[in-house]
mmCIF file with all atom_site columns, C-alpha atoms in Angstrom:
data_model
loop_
_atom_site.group_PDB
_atom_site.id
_atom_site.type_symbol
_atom_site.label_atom_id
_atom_site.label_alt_id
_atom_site.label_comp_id
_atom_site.label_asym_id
_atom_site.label_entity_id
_atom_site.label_seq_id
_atom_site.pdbx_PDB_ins_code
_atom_site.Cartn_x
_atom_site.Cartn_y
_atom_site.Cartn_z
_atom_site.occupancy
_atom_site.B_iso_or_equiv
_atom_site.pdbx_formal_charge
_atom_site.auth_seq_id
_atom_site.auth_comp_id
_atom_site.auth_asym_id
_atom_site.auth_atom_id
_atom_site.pdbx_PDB_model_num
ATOM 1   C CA . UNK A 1 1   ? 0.000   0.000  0.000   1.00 92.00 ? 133 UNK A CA 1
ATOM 2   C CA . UNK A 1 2   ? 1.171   3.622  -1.185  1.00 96.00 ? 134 UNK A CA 1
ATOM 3   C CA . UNK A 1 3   ? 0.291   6.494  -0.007  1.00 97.00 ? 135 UNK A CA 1
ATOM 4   C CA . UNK A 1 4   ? 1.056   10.208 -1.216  1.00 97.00 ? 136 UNK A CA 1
ATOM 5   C CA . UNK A 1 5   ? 0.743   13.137 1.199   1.00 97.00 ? 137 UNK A CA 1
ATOM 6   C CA . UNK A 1 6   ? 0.851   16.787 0.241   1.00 97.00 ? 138 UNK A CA 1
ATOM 7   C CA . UNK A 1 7   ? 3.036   18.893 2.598   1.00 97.00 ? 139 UNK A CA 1
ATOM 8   C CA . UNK A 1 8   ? 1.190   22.007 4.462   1.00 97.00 ? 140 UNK A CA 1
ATOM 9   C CA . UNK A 1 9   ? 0.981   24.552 2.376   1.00 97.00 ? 141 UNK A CA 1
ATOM 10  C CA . UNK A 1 10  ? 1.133   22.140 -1.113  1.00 96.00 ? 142 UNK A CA 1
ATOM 11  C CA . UNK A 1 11  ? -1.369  20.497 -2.820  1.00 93.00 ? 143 UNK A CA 1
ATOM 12  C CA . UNK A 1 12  ? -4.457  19.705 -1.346  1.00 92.00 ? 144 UNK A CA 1
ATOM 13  C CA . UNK A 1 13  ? -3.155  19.942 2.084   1.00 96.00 ? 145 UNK A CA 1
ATOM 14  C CA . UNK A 1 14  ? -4.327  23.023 4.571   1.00 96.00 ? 146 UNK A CA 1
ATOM 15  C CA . UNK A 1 15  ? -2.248  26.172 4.368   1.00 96.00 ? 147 UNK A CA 1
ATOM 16  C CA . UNK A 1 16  ? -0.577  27.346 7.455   1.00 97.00 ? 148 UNK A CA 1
ATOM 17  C CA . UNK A 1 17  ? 1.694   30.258 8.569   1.00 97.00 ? 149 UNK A CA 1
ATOM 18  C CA . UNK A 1 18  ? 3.792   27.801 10.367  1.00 96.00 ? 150 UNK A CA 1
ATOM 19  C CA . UNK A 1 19  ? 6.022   25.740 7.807   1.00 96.00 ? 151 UNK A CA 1
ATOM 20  C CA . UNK A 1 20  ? 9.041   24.342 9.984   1.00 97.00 ? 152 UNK A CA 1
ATOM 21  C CA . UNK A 1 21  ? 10.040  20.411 9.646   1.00 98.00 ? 153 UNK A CA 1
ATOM 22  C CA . UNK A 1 22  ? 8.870   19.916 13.157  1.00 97.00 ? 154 UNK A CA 1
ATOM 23  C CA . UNK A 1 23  ? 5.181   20.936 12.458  1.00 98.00 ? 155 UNK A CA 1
ATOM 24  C CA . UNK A 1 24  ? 5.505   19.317 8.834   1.00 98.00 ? 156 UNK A CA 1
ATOM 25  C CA . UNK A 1 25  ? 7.218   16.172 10.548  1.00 98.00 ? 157 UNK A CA 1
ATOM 26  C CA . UNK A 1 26  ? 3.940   16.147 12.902  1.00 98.00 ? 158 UNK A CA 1
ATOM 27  C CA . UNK A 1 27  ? 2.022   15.990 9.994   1.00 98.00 ? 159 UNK A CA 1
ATOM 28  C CA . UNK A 1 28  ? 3.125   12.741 9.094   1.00 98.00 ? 160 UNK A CA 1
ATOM 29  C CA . UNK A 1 29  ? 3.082   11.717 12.670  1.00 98.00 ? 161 UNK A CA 1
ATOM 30  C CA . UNK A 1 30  ? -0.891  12.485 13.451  1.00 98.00 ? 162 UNK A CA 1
ATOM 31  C CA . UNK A 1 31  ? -1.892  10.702 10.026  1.00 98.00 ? 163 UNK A CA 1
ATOM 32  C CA . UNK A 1 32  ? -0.617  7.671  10.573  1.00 98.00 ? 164 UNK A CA 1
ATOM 33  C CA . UNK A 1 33  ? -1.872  7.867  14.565  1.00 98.00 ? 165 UNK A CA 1
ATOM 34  C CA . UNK A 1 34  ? -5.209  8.307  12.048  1.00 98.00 ? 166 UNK A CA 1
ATOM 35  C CA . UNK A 1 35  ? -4.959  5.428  9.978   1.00 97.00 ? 167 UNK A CA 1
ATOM 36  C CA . UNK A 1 36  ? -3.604  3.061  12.515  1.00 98.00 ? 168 UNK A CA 1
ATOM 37  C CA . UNK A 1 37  ? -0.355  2.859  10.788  1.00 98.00 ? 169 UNK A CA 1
ATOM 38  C CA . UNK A 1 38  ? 2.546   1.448  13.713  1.00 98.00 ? 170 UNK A CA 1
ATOM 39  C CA . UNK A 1 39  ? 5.157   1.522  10.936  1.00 98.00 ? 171 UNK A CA 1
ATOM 40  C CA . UNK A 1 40  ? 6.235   2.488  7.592   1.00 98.00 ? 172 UNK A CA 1
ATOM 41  C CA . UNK A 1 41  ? 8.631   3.000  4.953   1.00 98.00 ? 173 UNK A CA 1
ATOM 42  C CA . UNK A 1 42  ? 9.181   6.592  4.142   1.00 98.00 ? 174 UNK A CA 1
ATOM 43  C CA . UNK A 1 43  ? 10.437  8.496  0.704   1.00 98.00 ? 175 UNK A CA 1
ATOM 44  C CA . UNK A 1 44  ? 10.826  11.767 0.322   1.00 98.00 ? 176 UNK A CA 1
ATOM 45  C CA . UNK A 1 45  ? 12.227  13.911 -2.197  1.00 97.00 ? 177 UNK A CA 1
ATOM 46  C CA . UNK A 1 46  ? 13.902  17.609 -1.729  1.00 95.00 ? 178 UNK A CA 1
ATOM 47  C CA . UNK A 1 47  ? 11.640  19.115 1.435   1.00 96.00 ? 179 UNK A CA 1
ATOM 48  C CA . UNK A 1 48  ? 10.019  16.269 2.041   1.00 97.00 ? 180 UNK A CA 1
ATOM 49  C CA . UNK A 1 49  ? 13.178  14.150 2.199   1.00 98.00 ? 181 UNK A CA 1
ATOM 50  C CA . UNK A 1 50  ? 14.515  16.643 5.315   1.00 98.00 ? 182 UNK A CA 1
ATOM 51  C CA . UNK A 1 51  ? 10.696  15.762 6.373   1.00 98.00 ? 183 UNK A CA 1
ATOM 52  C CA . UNK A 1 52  ? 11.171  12.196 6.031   1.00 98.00 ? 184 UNK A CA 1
ATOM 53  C CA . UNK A 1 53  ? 14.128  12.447 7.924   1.00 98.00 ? 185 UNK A CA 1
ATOM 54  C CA . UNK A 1 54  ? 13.170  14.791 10.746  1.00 98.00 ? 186 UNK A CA 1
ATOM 55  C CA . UNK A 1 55  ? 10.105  12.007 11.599  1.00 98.00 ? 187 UNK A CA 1
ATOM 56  C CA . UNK A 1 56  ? 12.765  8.960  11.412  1.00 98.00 ? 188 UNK A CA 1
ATOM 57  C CA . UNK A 1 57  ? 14.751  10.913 13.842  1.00 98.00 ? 189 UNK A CA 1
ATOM 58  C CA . UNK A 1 58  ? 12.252  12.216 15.918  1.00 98.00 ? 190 UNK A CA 1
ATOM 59  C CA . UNK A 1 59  ? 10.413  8.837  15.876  1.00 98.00 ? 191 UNK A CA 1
ATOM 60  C CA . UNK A 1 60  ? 12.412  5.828  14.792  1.00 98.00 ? 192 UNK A CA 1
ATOM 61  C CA . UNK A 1 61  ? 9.591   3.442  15.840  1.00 98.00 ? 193 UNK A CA 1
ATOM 62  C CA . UNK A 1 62  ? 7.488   4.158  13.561  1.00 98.00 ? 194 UNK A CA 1
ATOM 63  C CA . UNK A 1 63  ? 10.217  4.062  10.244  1.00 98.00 ? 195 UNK A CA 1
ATOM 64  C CA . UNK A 1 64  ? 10.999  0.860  9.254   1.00 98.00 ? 196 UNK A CA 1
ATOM 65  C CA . UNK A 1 65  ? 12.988  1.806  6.162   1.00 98.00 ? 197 UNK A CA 1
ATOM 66  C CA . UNK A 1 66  ? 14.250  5.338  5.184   1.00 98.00 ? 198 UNK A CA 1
ATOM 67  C CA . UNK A 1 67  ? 14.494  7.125  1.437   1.00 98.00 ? 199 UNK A CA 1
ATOM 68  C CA . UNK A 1 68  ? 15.959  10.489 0.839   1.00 98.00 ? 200 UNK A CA 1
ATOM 69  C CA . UNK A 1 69  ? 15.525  11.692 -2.808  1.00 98.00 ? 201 UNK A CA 1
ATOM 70  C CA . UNK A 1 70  ? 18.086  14.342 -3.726  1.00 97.00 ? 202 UNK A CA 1
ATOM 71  C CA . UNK A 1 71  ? 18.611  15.865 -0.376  1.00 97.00 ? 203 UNK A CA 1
ATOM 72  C CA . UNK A 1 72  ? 21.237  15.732 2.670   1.00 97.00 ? 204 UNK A CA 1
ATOM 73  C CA . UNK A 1 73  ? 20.340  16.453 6.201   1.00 98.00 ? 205 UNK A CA 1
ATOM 74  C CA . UNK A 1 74  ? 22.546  19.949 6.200   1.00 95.00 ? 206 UNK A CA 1
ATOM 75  C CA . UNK A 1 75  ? 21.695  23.281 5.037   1.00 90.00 ? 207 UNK A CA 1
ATOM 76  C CA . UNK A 1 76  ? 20.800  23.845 1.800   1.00 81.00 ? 208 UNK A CA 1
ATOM 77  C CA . UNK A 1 77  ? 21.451  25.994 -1.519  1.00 68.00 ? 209 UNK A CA 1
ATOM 78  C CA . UNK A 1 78  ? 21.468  29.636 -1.040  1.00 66.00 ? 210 UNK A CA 1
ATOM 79  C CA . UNK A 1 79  ? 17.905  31.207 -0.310  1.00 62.00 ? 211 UNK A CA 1
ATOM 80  C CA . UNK A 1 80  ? 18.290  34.025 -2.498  1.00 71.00 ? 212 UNK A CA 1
ATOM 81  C CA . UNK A 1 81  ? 18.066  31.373 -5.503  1.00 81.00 ? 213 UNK A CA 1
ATOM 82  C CA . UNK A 1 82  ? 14.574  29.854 -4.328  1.00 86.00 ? 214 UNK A CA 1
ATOM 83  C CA . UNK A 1 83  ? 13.262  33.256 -3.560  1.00 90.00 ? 215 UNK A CA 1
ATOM 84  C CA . UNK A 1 84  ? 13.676  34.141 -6.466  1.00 93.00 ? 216 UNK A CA 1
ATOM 85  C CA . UNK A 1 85  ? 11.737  31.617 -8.338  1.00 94.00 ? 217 UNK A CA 1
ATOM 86  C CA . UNK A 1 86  ? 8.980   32.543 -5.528  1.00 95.00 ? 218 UNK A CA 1
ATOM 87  C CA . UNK A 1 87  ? 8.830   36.361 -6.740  1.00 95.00 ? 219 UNK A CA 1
ATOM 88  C CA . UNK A 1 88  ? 8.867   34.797 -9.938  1.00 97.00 ? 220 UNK A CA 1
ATOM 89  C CA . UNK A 1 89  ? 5.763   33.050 -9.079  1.00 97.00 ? 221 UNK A CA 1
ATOM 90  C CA . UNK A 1 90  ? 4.052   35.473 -7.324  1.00 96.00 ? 222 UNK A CA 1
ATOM 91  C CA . UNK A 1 91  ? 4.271   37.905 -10.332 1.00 97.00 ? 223 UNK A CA 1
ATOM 92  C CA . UNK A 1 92  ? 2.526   35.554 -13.165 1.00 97.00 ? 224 UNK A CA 1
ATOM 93  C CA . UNK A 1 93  ? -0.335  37.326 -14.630 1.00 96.00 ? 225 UNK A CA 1
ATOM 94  C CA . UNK A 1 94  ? -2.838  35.605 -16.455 1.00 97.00 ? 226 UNK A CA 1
ATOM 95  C CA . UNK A 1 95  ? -6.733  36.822 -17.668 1.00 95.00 ? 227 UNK A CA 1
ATOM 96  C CA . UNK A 1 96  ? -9.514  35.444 -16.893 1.00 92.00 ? 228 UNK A CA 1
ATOM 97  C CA . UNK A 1 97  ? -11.382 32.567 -19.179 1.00 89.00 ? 229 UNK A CA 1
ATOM 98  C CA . UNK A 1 98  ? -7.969  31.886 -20.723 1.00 92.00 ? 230 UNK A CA 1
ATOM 99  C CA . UNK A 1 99  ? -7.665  27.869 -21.367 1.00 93.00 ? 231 UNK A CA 1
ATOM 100 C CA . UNK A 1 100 ? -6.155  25.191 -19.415 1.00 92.00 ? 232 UNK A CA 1
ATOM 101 C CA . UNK A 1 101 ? -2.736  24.856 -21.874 1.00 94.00 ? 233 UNK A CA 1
ATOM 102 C CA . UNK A 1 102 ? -2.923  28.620 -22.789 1.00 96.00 ? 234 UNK A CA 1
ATOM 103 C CA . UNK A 1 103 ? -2.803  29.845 -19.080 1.00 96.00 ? 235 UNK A CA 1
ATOM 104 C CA . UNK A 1 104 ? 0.304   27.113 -18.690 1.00 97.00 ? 236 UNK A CA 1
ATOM 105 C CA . UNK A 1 105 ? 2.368   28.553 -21.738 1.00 97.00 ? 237 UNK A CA 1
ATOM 106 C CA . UNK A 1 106 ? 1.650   31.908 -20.790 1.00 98.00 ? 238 UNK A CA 1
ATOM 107 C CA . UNK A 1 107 ? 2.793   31.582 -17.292 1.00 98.00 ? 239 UNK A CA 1
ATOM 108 C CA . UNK A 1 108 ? 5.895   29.276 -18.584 1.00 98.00 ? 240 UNK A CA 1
ATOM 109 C CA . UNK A 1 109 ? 6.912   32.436 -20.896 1.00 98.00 ? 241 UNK A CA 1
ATOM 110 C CA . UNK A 1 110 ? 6.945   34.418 -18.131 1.00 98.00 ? 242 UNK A CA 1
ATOM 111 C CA . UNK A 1 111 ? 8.861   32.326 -15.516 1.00 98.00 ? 243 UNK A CA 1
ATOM 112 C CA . UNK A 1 112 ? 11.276  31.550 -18.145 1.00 97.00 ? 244 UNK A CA 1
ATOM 113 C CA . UNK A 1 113 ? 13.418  34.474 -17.778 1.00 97.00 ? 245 UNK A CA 1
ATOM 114 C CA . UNK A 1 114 ? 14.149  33.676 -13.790 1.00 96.00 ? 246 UNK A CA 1
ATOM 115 C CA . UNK A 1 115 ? 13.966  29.606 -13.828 1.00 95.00 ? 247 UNK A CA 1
ATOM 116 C CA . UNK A 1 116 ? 15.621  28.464 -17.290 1.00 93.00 ? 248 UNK A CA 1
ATOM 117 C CA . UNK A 1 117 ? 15.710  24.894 -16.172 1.00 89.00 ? 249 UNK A CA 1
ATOM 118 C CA . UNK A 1 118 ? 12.546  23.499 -18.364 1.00 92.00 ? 250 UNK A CA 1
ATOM 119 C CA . UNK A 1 119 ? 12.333  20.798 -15.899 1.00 88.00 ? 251 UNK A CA 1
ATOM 120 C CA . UNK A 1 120 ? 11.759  22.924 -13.131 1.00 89.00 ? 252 UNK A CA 1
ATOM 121 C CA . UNK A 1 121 ? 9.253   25.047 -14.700 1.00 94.00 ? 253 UNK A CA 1
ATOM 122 C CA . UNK A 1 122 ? 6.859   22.201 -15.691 1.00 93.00 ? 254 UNK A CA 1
ATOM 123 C CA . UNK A 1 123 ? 7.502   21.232 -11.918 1.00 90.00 ? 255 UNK A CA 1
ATOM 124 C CA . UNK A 1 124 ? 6.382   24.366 -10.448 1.00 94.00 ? 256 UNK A CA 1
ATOM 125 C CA . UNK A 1 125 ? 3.818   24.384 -13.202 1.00 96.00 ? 257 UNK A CA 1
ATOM 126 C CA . UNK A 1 126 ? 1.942   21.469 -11.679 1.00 94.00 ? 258 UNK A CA 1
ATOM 127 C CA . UNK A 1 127 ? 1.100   24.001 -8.781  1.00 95.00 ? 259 UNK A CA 1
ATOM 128 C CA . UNK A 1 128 ? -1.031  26.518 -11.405 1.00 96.00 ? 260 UNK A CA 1
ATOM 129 C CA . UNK A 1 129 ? -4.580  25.937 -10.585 1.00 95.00 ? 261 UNK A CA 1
ATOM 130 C CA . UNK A 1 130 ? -8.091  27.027 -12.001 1.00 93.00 ? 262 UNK A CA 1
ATOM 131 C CA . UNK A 1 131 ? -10.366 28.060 -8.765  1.00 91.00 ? 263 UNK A CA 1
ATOM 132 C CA . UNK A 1 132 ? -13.456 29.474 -9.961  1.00 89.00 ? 264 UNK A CA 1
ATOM 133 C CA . UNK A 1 133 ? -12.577 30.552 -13.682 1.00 86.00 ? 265 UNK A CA 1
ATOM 134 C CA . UNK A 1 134 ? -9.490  32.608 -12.323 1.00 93.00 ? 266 UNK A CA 1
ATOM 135 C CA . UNK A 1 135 ? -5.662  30.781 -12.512 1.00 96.00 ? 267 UNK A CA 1
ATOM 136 C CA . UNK A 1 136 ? -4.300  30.652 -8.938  1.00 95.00 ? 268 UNK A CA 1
ATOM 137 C CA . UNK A 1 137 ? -0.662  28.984 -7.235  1.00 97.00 ? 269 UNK A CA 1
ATOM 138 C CA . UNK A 1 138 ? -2.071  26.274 -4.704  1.00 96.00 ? 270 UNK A CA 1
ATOM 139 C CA . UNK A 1 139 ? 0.914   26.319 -2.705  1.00 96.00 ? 271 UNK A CA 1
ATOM 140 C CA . UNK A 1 140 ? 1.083   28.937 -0.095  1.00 97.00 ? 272 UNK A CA 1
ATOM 141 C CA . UNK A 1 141 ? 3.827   31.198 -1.659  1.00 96.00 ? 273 UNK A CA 1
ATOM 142 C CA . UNK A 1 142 ? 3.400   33.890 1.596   1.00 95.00 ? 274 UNK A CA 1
ATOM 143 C CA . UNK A 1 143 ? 4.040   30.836 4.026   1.00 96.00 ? 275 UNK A CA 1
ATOM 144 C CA . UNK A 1 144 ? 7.109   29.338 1.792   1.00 94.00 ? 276 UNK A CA 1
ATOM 145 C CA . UNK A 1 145 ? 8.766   32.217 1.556   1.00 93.00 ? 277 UNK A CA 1
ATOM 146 C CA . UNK A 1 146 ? 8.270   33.754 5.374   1.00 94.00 ? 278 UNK A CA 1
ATOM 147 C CA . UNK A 1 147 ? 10.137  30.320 6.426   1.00 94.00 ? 279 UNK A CA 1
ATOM 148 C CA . UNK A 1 148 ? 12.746  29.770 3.499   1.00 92.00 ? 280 UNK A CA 1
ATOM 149 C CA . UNK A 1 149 ? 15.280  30.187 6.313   1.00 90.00 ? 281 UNK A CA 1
ATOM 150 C CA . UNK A 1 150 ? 13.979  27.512 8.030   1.00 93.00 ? 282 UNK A CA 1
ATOM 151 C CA . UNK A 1 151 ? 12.972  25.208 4.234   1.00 94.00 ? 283 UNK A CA 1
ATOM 152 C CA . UNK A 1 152 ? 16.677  25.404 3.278   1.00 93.00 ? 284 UNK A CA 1
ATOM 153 C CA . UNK A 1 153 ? 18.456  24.680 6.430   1.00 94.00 ? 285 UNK A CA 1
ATOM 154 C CA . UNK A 1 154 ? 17.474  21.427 8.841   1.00 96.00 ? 286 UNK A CA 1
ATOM 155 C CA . UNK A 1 155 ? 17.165  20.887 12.713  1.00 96.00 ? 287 UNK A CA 1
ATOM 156 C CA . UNK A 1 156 ? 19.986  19.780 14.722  1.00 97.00 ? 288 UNK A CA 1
ATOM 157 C CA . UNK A 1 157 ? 19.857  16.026 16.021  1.00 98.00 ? 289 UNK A CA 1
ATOM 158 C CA . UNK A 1 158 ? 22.380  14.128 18.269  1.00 97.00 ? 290 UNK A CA 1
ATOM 159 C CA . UNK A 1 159 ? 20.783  10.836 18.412  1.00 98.00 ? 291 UNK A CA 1
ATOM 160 C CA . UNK A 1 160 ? 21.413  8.648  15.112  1.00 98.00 ? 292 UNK A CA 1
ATOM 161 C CA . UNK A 1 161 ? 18.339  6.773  13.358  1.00 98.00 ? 293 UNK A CA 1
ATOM 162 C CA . UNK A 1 162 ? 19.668  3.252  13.483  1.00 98.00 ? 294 UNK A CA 1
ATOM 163 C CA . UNK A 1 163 ? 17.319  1.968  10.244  1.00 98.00 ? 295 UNK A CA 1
ATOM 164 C CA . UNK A 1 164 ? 18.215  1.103  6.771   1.00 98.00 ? 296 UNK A CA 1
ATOM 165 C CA . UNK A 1 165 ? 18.414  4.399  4.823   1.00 98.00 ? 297 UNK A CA 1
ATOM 166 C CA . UNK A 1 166 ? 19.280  5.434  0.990   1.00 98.00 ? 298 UNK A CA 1
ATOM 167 C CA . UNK A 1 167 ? 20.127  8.639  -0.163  1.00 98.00 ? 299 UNK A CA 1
ATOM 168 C CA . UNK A 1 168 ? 19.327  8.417  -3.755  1.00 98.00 ? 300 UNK A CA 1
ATOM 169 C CA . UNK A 1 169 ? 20.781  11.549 -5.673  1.00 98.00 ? 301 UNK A CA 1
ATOM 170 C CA . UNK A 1 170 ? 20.843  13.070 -9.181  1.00 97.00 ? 302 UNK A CA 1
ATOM 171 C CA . UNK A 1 171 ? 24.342  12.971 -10.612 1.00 98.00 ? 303 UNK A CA 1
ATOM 172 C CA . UNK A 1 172 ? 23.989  16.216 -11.797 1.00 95.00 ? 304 UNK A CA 1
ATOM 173 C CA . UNK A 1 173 ? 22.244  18.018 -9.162  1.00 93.00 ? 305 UNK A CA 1
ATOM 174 C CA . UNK A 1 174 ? 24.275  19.296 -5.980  1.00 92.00 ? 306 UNK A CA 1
ATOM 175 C CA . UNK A 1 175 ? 22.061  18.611 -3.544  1.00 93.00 ? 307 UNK A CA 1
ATOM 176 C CA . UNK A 1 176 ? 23.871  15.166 -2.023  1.00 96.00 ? 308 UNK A CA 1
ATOM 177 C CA . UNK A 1 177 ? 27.815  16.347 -2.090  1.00 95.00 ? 309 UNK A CA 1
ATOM 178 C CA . UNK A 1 178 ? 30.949  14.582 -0.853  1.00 96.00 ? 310 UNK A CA 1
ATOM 179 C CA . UNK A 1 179 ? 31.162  16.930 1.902   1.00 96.00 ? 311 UNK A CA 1
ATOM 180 C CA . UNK A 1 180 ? 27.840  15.829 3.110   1.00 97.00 ? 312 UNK A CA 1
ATOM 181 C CA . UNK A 1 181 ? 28.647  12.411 3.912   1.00 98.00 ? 313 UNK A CA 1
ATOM 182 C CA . UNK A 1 182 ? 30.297  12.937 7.317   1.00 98.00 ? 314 UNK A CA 1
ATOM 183 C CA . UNK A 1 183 ? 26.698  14.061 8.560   1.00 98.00 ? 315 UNK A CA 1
ATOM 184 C CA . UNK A 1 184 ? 25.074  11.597 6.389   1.00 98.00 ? 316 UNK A CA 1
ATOM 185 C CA . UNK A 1 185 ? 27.264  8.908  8.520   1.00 98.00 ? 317 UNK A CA 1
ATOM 186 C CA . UNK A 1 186 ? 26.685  10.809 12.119  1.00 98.00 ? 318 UNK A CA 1
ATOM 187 C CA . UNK A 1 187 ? 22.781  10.380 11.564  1.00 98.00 ? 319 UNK A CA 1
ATOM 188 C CA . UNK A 1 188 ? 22.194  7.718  9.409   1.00 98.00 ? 320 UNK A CA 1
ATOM 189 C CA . UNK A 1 189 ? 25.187  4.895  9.992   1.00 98.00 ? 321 UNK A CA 1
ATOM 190 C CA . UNK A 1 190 ? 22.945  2.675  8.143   1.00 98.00 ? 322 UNK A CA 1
ATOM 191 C CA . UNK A 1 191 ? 22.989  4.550  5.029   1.00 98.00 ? 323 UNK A CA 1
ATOM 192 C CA . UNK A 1 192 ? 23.477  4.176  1.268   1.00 98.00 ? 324 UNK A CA 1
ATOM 193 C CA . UNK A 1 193 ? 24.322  6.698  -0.876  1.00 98.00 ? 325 UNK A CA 1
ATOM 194 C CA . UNK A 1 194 ? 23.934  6.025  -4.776  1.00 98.00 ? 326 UNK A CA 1
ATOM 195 C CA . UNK A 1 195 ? 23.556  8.560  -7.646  1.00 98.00 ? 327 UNK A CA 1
ATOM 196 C CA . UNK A 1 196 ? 21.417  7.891  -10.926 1.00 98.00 ? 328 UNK A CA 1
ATOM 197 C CA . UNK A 1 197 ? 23.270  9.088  -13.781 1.00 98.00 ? 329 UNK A CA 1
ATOM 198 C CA . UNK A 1 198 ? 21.961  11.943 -15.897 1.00 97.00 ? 330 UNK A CA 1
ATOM 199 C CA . UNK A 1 199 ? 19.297  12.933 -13.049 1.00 96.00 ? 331 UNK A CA 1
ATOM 200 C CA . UNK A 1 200 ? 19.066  16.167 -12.266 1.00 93.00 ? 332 UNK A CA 1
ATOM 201 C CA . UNK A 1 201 ? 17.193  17.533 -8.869  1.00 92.00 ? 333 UNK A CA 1
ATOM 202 C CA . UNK A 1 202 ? 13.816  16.279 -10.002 1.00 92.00 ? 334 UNK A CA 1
ATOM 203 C CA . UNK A 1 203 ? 15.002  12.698 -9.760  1.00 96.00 ? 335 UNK A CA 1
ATOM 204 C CA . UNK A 1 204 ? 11.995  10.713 -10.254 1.00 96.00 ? 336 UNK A CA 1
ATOM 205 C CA . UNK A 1 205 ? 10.766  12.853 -13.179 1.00 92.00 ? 337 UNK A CA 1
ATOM 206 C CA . UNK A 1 206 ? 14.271  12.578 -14.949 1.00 94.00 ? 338 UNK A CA 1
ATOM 207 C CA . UNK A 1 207 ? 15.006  9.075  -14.764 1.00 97.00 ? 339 UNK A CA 1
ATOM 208 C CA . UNK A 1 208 ? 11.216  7.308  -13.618 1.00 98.00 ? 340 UNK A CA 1
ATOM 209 C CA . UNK A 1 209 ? 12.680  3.706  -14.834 1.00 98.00 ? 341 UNK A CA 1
ATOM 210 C CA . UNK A 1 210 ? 16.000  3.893  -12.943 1.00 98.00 ? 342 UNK A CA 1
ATOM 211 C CA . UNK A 1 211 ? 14.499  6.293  -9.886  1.00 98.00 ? 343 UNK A CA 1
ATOM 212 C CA . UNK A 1 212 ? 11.713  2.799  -9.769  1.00 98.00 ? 344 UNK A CA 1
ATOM 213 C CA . UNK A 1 213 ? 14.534  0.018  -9.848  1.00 98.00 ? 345 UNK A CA 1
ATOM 214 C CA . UNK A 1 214 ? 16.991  1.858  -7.050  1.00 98.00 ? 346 UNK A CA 1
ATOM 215 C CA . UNK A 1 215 ? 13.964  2.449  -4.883  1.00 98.00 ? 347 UNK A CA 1
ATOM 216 C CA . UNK A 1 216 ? 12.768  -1.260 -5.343  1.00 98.00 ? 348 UNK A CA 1
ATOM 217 C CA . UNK A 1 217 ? 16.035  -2.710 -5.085  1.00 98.00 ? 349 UNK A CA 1
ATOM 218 C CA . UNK A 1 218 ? 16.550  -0.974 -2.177  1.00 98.00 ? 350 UNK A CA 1
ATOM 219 C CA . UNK A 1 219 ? 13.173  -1.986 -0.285  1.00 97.00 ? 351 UNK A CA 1
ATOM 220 C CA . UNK A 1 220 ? 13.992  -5.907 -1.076  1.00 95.00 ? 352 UNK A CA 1
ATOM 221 C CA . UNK A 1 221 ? 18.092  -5.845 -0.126  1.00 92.00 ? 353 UNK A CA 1
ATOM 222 C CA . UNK A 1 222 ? 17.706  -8.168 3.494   1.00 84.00 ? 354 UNK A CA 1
#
């Protein structure tokens, strides 16, 4: 059984001025208190890989297995970078009765000039939404960006999480470096780092085939 959650803020998930891993890591806690759930395998990719990991160190009793996609448990890429792609956002203007694909291209032309990455745009372009004939962002831009601080860098822990853990990274995305595996080590000695080649950030929607087979191959190893 799979199940997908949408982070506070994302999706179909509640917005809330609080956006911190604790409260998103709490999240995750009170639905499976919901659903009876007494353990699980997590994956998470980006912010909801530090998620991920903030529950399997806050709770190791309820992760059985542990998957980080694309994302160490350090500080992140500068802010300036990610707010910029959220003023970017927050200055699309499209009319009224426009379609489905013509609102999309128009808002892709004019992110283009601040996120070139094509892959990132469609990404951020699954968050355009029509409510009520007017196109809308259903992520909580205000929230993201009041706690970017807190988004790009991740809580302090002392005590290890003593599970089976892979950190499965793009090989041509930064975001799981060399320099990164001393902490790796310190809170996950169980851990497995592996890259897939020619995957950038978006891991999964790069390489789907060979994103499936690490992730599988991971969840059988004894």
């Amino acid at each position: 059984q799979v199940l997908t959650l949408d982070a506070r803020n994302h999706g179909g998930s509640p917005h809330s001025p609080l956006m911190t891993y604790e409260a998103m890591s709490l999240d995750v806690q009170h639905l499976l208190t919901h659903l009876g759930i007494t353990k699980c395998i997590l994956l998470g990719h980006s912010m909801g890989g530090k998620t991920a990991m903030t529950l399997a160190l806050q709770r190791p009793d309820l992760v059985e297995r542990l998957i980080s996609v694309d994302i160490s448990p350090v500080s992140t890429a500068p802010v300036s970078e990610f707010s910029a792609y959220i003023s970017a956002m927050k200055s699309v203007k499209i009319p009224d009765g426009l379609s489905r694909s013509a609102a999309r291209q128009l808002a892709d032309d004019q992110l283009r000039p601040v996120v070139q990455l094509p892959q990132l745009r469609q990404f951020l372009l699954t968050n355009l939404v029509e409510v009520e004939g007017r196109y809308t962002w259903r992520v909580n831009l205000e929230a993201i960006s009041h706690h970017l601080a807190d988004i790009m860098n991740f809580p302090v822990f002392h005590k290890p999480y003593p599970g089976p853990t892979l950190f499965l990274g793009g090989s041509k995305s930064p975001y799981i470096s060399s320099k990164d595996y001393p902490e790796i080590k310190r809170l996950f000695p169980k851990a497995n780092v592996q890259y897939i080649e020619g995957a950038g950030h978006i891991v999964h929607q790069d390489k789907f085939e060979e994103f499936i087979t690490a992730v599988l191959n991971f969840l059988t190893a004894p």
